[in-house]
Short mmCIF file of C-alpha atoms in Angstrom, two decimals:
data_model
loop_
_atom_site.label_atom_id
_atom_site.label_comp_id
_atom_site.label_asym_id
_atom_site.label_seq_id
_atom_site.Cartn_x
_atom_site.Cartn_y
_atom_site.Cartn_z
CA GLN A 1 -2.06 3.22 17.65
CA VAL A 2 -0.47 0.95 15.06
CA GLN A 3 3.16 1.66 14.23
CA LEU A 4 4.17 1.30 10.60
CA LEU A 5 7.54 1.41 8.84
CA GLU A 6 8.02 1.00 5.10
CA PHE A 7 11.03 -0.50 3.31
CA GLY A 8 12.03 -1.26 -0.24
CA GLY A 9 11.57 1.80 -2.39
CA GLY A 10 14.04 2.74 -5.08
CA SER A 11 14.60 3.63 -8.71
CA VAL A 12 13.92 1.24 -11.55
CA GLN A 13 13.48 1.38 -15.29
CA VAL A 14 10.21 0.82 -17.09
CA GLY A 15 9.21 -2.82 -16.96
CA GLY A 16 11.21 -3.47 -13.81
CA SER A 17 10.07 -4.79 -10.45
CA LEU A 18 10.19 -3.69 -6.83
CA THR A 19 8.90 -5.12 -3.59
CA LEU A 20 7.77 -2.85 -0.78
CA SER A 21 7.43 -4.06 2.78
CA CYS A 22 5.64 -2.53 5.73
CA ALA A 23 6.54 -3.62 9.26
CA VAL A 24 3.43 -3.53 11.44
CA SER A 25 3.31 -3.23 15.22
CA GLY A 26 -0.26 -3.55 16.49
CA PHE A 27 -3.62 -4.88 15.36
CA TYR A 28 -5.56 -3.70 12.33
CA ALA A 29 -8.76 -4.44 10.44
CA GLY A 30 -7.26 -3.74 7.06
CA MET A 31 -4.05 -2.47 5.54
CA ALA A 32 -3.48 -0.52 2.37
CA TRP A 33 -0.78 0.99 0.23
CA PHE A 34 -1.31 4.52 -1.02
CA ARG A 35 0.87 6.59 -3.30
CA GLN A 36 1.24 10.26 -3.99
CA ASP A 37 3.24 12.02 -6.67
CA LEU A 38 4.08 15.70 -6.78
CA GLY A 39 1.02 17.83 -7.47
CA LYS A 40 -1.35 14.86 -7.33
CA GLU A 41 -3.80 13.57 -4.77
CA ARG A 42 -2.99 10.55 -2.65
CA GLU A 43 -4.54 7.44 -4.22
CA GLY A 44 -5.17 3.97 -2.94
CA VAL A 45 -3.13 1.31 -4.72
CA ALA A 46 -4.05 -1.93 -2.93
CA SER A 47 -5.66 -3.14 0.27
CA ILE A 48 -5.95 -6.37 2.24
CA CYS A 49 -8.31 -7.35 5.05
CA ALA A 50 -6.74 -8.85 8.16
CA GLY A 51 -9.37 -11.49 8.77
CA SER A 52 -10.59 -12.62 5.36
CA GLY A 53 -7.45 -11.83 3.38
CA ASP A 54 -9.64 -10.22 0.71
CA THR A 55 -7.65 -7.95 -1.55
CA PHE A 56 -8.56 -4.86 -3.55
CA TYR A 57 -6.65 -3.03 -6.25
CA LEU A 58 -6.59 0.20 -8.18
CA ALA A 59 -7.68 -0.67 -11.70
CA SER A 60 -4.43 0.48 -13.29
CA VAL A 61 -2.29 -1.87 -11.17
CA LYS A 62 -4.43 -5.03 -11.36
CA GLY A 63 -2.40 -7.92 -12.69
CA ARG A 64 0.87 -6.11 -12.01
CA PHE A 65 0.81 -5.53 -8.23
CA THR A 66 0.15 -8.06 -5.47
CA ILE A 67 -0.52 -7.22 -1.82
CA SER A 68 -0.05 -9.84 0.88
CA GLN A 69 0.30 -10.22 4.62
CA ASP A 70 2.28 -12.79 6.58
CA ASN A 71 0.54 -15.19 8.96
CA ALA A 72 1.60 -13.20 12.00
CA LYS A 73 0.25 -10.03 10.37
CA THR A 74 3.44 -8.16 11.15
CA THR A 75 4.51 -7.55 7.56
CA ILE A 76 2.53 -6.28 4.59
CA THR A 77 4.16 -6.70 1.21
CA LEU A 78 3.46 -5.04 -2.12
CA LYS A 79 5.07 -6.78 -5.07
CA MET A 80 5.16 -4.53 -8.11
CA ASN A 81 5.92 -5.87 -11.58
CA ASP A 82 6.00 -4.29 -15.02
CA LEU A 83 6.42 -0.86 -13.50
CA LYS A 84 5.44 2.20 -15.51
CA PRO A 85 6.42 5.87 -15.18
CA GLU A 86 2.96 6.64 -13.82
CA ASP A 87 3.70 4.34 -10.85
CA THR A 88 6.22 6.90 -9.62
CA GLY A 89 5.47 8.44 -6.24
CA MET A 90 5.85 8.24 -2.50
CA TYR A 91 4.29 5.01 -1.28
CA TYR A 92 2.70 4.85 2.18
CA CYS A 93 1.30 1.93 4.08
CA ALA A 94 -1.73 2.65 6.23
CA ALA A 95 -3.84 0.78 8.78
CA ARG A 96 -7.55 0.84 9.52
CA PRO A 97 -8.42 0.61 13.23
CA ARG A 98 -8.77 -2.90 14.63
CA PHE A 99 -12.54 -3.14 15.01
CA SER A 100 -13.47 -1.07 11.99
CA SER A 101 -14.76 -2.48 8.73
CA CYS A 102 -12.54 -3.56 5.89
CA GLY A 103 -13.05 -3.53 2.17
CA SER A 104 -15.71 -0.92 1.72
CA ARG A 105 -14.30 2.40 0.54
CA TRP A 106 -10.83 0.92 0.93
CA ALA A 107 -9.23 3.69 -1.10
CA LEU A 108 -10.48 6.52 1.13
CA PRO A 109 -7.47 7.88 3.09
CA SER A 110 -9.60 9.32 5.91
CA LEU A 111 -10.61 5.80 7.02
CA TYR A 112 -7.00 4.98 7.97
CA SER A 113 -5.78 6.03 11.39
CA SER A 114 -2.12 5.05 11.15
CA TRP A 115 0.41 5.90 8.44
CA GLY A 116 4.01 5.12 7.75
CA GLN A 117 6.59 7.73 6.77
CA GLY A 118 6.63 6.69 3.12
CA THR A 119 9.15 5.23 0.71
CA GLN A 120 9.94 6.68 -2.72
CA VAL A 121 9.44 4.73 -5.93
CA THR A 122 10.78 6.22 -9.16
CA VAL A 123 10.24 4.58 -12.54
CA SER A 124 12.20 6.02 -15.43
CA SER A 125 11.91 5.37 -19.13
#
């Protein structure tokens, strides 16, 4: 079981920036950030594959958010720029099991076996 711990949430104004980090203990095939706001379904924001480094993004965050992993694959980072009110929510990092696939259906929560506790991001206008 991969252990995950998120850092870096907070409150910012529209157009501001935040960087989220996820400390990872264990091996994974792929990592993703999901978010969930009150009354809404959890949605995939970005994903990265451990081996290839391929990245995937929700259409509404492309060009504004960047997901990355360090060489040791112990930290996953989500850099968020030009934040909008609709980016508000609880952000979770999640890991796909080590020998599973990565990339396909990356935004499907049920494919992730490990989840962090979440960190809140609030964007105000």
